[in-house]
Amino acid sequence: MATRPFDVDGSPFFVAEGIFAAEIVAECRRRGLLAGAYALRRPRGATFLRRLARDLAEQRKAPRVLVRRGIALLRAEPAVLRRQTGLGAEAARAREVLRGVAALLAGHPRRP
């Protein structure tokens, strides 16, 4: 895994998103930088259909390959979520994440 420094001086928050964002939760917490850490919890079927529609529209691979890959990702999703929460992220639905971030931006954290 590659690493590179980044500077957040002067910024009240930074957002790390994506499947590997949970990898930095512990270090951000250790440094006192963590305001919140979320792992998005969505209905797996909806995620499968959204991903398949996107990949088919972009013609990324043959449809059969995309369906097989999508099914594999659908099956793996619970393990991915468990791993992210094990690294310190909170499993939450999109609406909960948006409310939490809005509260942080308003200066009223959801939790102490």
Coordinates of N, CA and C in Angstrom, one line a residue:
M1 N 0.8 -1.2 0.0 CA 0.0 0.0 0.0 C 0.9 1.2 0.0
A2 N 0.6 2.2 -0.8 CA 1.4 3.4 -0.9 C 0.9 4.4 0.2
T3 N 1.8 5.2 0.6 CA 1.4 6.3 1.5 C 1.9 7.6 1.0
R4 N 1.3 8.6 1.4 CA 1.8 10.0 1.1 C 1.2 10.9 2.2
P5 N 2.0 11.9 2.6 CA 1.5 12.9 3.6 C 0.5 13.8 3.0
F6 N -0.4 14.3 3.8 CA -1.3 15.4 3.4 C -1.5 16.3 4.6
D7 N -1.7 17.6 4.3 CA -1.8 18.6 5.4 C -3.2 19.1 5.5
V8 N -3.7 19.1 6.7 CA -5.1 19.5 7.0 C -5.1 20.8 7.9
D9 N -3.9 21.4 8.0 CA -3.8 22.6 8.8 C -4.8 23.7 8.3
G10 N -5.5 24.3 9.2 CA -6.4 25.3 8.8 C -7.8 24.8 8.4
S11 N -8.0 23.5 8.2 CA -9.2 22.9 7.8 C -9.9 22.4 9.0
P12 N -11.2 22.7 9.2 CA -11.9 22.2 10.4 C -12.2 20.7 10.3
F13 N -12.3 20.2 9.1 CA -12.5 18.8 8.8 C -11.9 18.3 7.5
F14 N -11.7 17.0 7.4 CA -11.3 16.4 6.1 C -12.2 15.2 6.0
V15 N -12.5 14.8 4.8 CA -13.3 13.6 4.6 C -12.4 12.6 3.9
A16 N -12.4 11.4 4.4 CA -11.8 10.3 3.7 C -12.9 9.3 3.3
E17 N -13.0 9.0 2.1 CA -14.1 8.1 1.7 C -13.6 7.0 0.8
G18 N -14.3 6.0 0.8 CA -14.0 4.8 -0.1 C -13.7 3.6 0.8
I19 N -13.5 2.5 0.1 CA -13.4 1.3 0.8 C -12.2 1.2 1.8
F20 N -11.1 2.0 1.5 CA -10.0 1.9 2.4 C -9.9 3.1 3.4
A21 N -10.9 3.9 3.5 CA -10.9 5.0 4.4 C -10.9 4.5 5.9
A22 N -11.5 3.3 6.2 CA -11.4 2.8 7.5 C -10.0 2.5 8.0
E23 N -9.1 2.3 7.1 CA -7.7 2.0 7.4 C -7.0 3.1 8.2
I24 N -7.5 4.4 8.1 CA -6.9 5.5 8.8 C -7.6 5.9 10.1
V25 N -8.7 5.2 10.4 CA -9.5 5.6 11.6 C -8.7 5.6 12.9
A26 N -8.0 4.5 13.2 CA -7.3 4.4 14.4 C -6.2 5.5 14.5
E27 N -5.5 5.7 13.5 CA -4.4 6.8 13.5 C -5.1 8.2 13.7
C28 N -6.1 8.4 13.0 CA -6.8 9.7 13.2 C -7.3 9.9 14.6
R29 N -7.9 8.8 15.2 CA -8.4 8.9 16.6 C -7.2 9.1 17.5
R30 N -6.1 8.4 17.3 CA -4.9 8.5 18.1 C -4.4 10.0 18.1
R31 N -4.4 10.6 17.0 CA -3.9 12.0 16.8 C -5.0 13.1 17.2
G32 N -6.2 12.6 17.6 CA -7.2 13.6 18.0 C -7.9 14.3 16.8
L33 N -7.8 13.6 15.6 CA -8.4 14.2 14.4 C -9.7 13.7 14.1
L34 N -10.2 12.6 14.7 CA -11.4 11.9 14.3 C -12.6 12.6 14.9
A35 N -13.5 13.1 14.0 CA -14.8 13.6 14.4 C -15.8 12.6 14.2
G36 N -15.6 11.7 13.2 CA -16.6 10.6 13.0 C -16.0 9.7 11.9
A37 N -16.4 8.5 12.0 CA -16.0 7.5 11.0 C -17.2 6.6 10.7
Y38 N -17.6 6.5 9.4 CA -18.7 5.8 9.0 C -18.4 4.8 7.9
A39 N -19.1 3.7 8.0 CA -19.1 2.7 6.9 C -20.5 2.6 6.4
L40 N -20.7 3.0 5.2 CA -22.1 3.1 4.6 C -22.7 1.7 4.5
R41 N -23.9 1.6 5.1 CA -24.7 0.4 5.1 C -25.9 0.6 4.2
R42 N -25.9 -0.1 3.1 CA -27.0 0.1 2.2 C -27.6 -1.3 1.9
P43 N -28.8 -1.3 1.4 CA -29.4 -2.6 1.0 C -28.5 -3.2 -0.1
R44 N -28.1 -4.5 0.1 CA -27.2 -5.1 -0.8 C -27.7 -5.3 -2.2
G45 N -29.0 -5.6 -2.3 CA -29.6 -5.8 -3.6 C -29.6 -4.5 -4.4
A46 N -29.9 -3.4 -3.7 CA -29.9 -2.1 -4.4 C -28.5 -1.7 -4.9
T47 N -27.5 -2.0 -4.0 CA -26.1 -1.8 -4.4 C -25.7 -2.6 -5.6
F48 N -26.1 -3.9 -5.6 CA -25.8 -4.8 -6.7 C -26.4 -4.2 -8.0
L49 N -27.7 -3.8 -8.0 CA -28.3 -3.3 -9.2 C -27.7 -1.9 -9.6
R50 N -27.4 -1.0 -8.7 CA -26.8 0.2 -9.1 C -25.4 0.0 -9.7
R51 N -24.6 -0.9 -9.1 CA -23.3 -1.2 -9.6 C -23.4 -1.8 -11.0
L52 N -24.3 -2.8 -11.2 CA -24.5 -3.4 -12.5 C -24.9 -2.5 -13.5
A53 N -25.9 -1.6 -13.2 CA -26.4 -0.6 -14.2 C -25.3 0.3 -14.6
R54 N -24.5 0.8 -13.7 CA -23.3 1.6 -14.0 C -22.3 0.9 -14.9
D55 N -21.9 -0.3 -14.5 CA -20.9 -1.0 -15.2 C -21.4 -1.4 -16.6
L56 N -22.7 -1.7 -16.8 CA -23.2 -2.1 -18.1 C -23.2 -0.8 -19.0
A57 N -23.7 0.3 -18.4 CA -23.7 1.6 -19.2 C -22.3 2.0 -19.6
E58 N -21.3 1.7 -18.8 CA -19.9 2.1 -19.1 C -19.2 1.0 -19.9
Q59 N -19.9 -0.1 -20.2 CA -19.4 -1.2 -20.9 C -18.0 -1.6 -20.4
R60 N -17.9 -1.7 -19.1 CA -16.6 -2.0 -18.5 C -16.1 -3.4 -18.9
K61 N -17.0 -4.4 -18.9 CA -16.6 -5.8 -19.3 C -17.9 -6.4 -19.9
A62 N -17.7 -7.7 -20.3 CA -18.9 -8.4 -20.9 C -19.9 -8.5 -19.8
P63 N -21.2 -8.4 -20.2 CA -22.3 -8.5 -19.2 C -22.2 -9.7 -18.3
R64 N -21.9 -10.9 -18.8 CA -21.8 -12.1 -18.0 C -20.7 -11.9 -16.9
V65 N -19.6 -11.3 -17.2 CA -18.5 -11.1 -16.3 C -19.0 -10.1 -15.2
L66 N -19.7 -9.1 -15.6 CA -20.2 -8.1 -14.7 C -21.2 -8.7 -13.7
V67 N -22.1 -9.5 -14.2 CA -23.0 -10.2 -13.3 C -22.3 -11.1 -12.3
R68 N -21.4 -11.9 -12.8 CA -20.6 -12.8 -11.8 C -19.9 -12.0 -10.8
R69 N -19.2 -10.9 -11.3 CA -18.5 -10.0 -10.3 C -19.4 -9.4 -9.3
G70 N -20.5 -8.9 -9.8 CA -21.5 -8.3 -8.9 C -22.0 -9.2 -7.9
I71 N -22.3 -10.5 -8.2 CA -22.8 -11.4 -7.3 C -21.7 -11.7 -6.2
A72 N -20.4 -11.8 -6.7 CA -19.3 -12.0 -5.8 C -19.2 -10.9 -4.8
L73 N -19.3 -9.6 -5.3 CA -19.3 -8.5 -4.4 C -20.5 -8.4 -3.4
L74 N -21.6 -8.8 -3.9 CA -22.8 -8.9 -3.1 C -22.6 -9.8 -1.9
R75 N -22.0 -11.0 -2.2 CA -21.8 -11.9 -1.1 C -20.7 -11.5 -0.2
A76 N -19.7 -10.7 -0.7 CA -18.6 -10.3 0.2 C -19.0 -9.0 1.0
E77 N -20.0 -8.4 0.7 CA -20.3 -7.1 1.3 C -20.4 -7.2 2.8
P78 N -21.1 -8.2 3.4 CA -21.2 -8.2 4.9 C -19.8 -8.3 5.5
A79 N -18.9 -9.1 4.9 CA -17.5 -9.2 5.4 C -16.8 -7.9 5.3
V80 N -17.0 -7.1 4.2 CA -16.3 -5.8 4.1 C -16.8 -4.9 5.2
L81 N -18.1 -4.9 5.4 CA -18.7 -4.0 6.4 C -18.2 -4.4 7.8
R82 N -18.1 -5.7 8.1 CA -17.5 -6.1 9.4 C -16.1 -5.7 9.6
R83 N -15.3 -5.8 8.5 CA -13.9 -5.3 8.6 C -13.8 -3.8 8.8
Q84 N -14.6 -3.0 8.1 CA -14.6 -1.6 8.3 C -15.0 -1.2 9.8
T85 N -16.1 -1.9 10.3 CA -16.5 -1.5 11.6 C -15.4 -2.1 12.6
G86 N -14.8 -3.1 12.3 CA -13.7 -3.6 13.2 C -12.5 -2.7 13.2
L87 N -12.4 -1.9 12.2 CA -11.3 -0.9 12.2 C -11.7 0.4 12.8
G88 N -13.0 0.5 13.3 CA -13.4 1.7 14.0 C -14.5 2.5 13.4
A89 N -14.9 2.2 12.2 CA -16.0 2.9 11.5 C -17.3 2.5 12.1
E90 N -18.3 3.4 12.1 CA -19.6 3.1 12.6 C -20.5 2.7 11.3
A91 N -21.1 1.6 11.3 CA -22.1 1.2 10.2 C -23.3 2.1 10.3
A92 N -23.6 2.8 9.2 CA -24.7 3.7 9.2 C -25.3 3.9 7.8
R93 N -26.6 4.2 7.8 CA -27.3 4.4 6.5 C -26.9 5.8 6.1
A94 N -27.0 6.1 4.8 CA -26.6 7.3 4.2 C -27.3 8.5 4.9
R95 N -28.5 8.4 5.2 CA -29.3 9.5 5.9 C -28.6 9.8 7.2
E96 N -28.2 8.8 8.0 CA -27.6 9.0 9.3 C -26.3 9.7 9.1
V97 N -25.5 9.3 8.1 CA -24.2 9.9 7.9 C -24.4 11.4 7.5
L98 N -25.3 11.7 6.7 CA -25.6 13.1 6.3 C -26.0 13.9 7.5
R99 N -26.8 13.4 8.4 CA -27.2 14.1 9.6 C -26.0 14.3 10.5
G100 N -25.2 13.3 10.6 CA -24.0 13.4 11.5 C -23.0 14.5 11.0
V101 N -22.8 14.5 9.7 CA -21.8 15.4 9.1 C -22.4 16.8 9.1
A102 N -23.7 17.0 8.9 CA -24.4 18.3 9.0 C -24.2 18.8 10.4
A103 N -24.4 18.0 11.4 CA -24.2 18.4 12.8 C -22.8 18.8 13.1
L104 N -21.9 18.1 12.6 CA -20.5 18.5 12.8 C -20.2 19.9 12.1
L105 N -20.7 20.1 11.0 CA -20.5 21.3 10.3 C -21.2 22.5 11.0
A106 N -22.3 22.2 11.6 CA -23.0 23.2 12.4 C -22.4 23.5 13.8
G107 N -21.4 22.7 14.1 CA -20.7 22.9 15.4 C -21.4 22.1 16.5
H108 N -22.3 21.2 16.2 CA -23.0 20.4 17.2 C -22.8 18.9 16.9
P109 N -21.7 18.4 17.4 CA -21.4 16.9 17.1 C -22.6 16.1 17.7
R110 N -22.8 15.0 17.0 CA -23.8 14.0 17.4 C -23.5 13.5 18.8
R111 N -22.3 13.2 19.0 CA -21.9 12.6 20.2 C -20.7 13.4 20.8
P112 N -20.5 13.2 22.1 CA -19.4 13.9 22.8 C -18.0 13.4 22.2

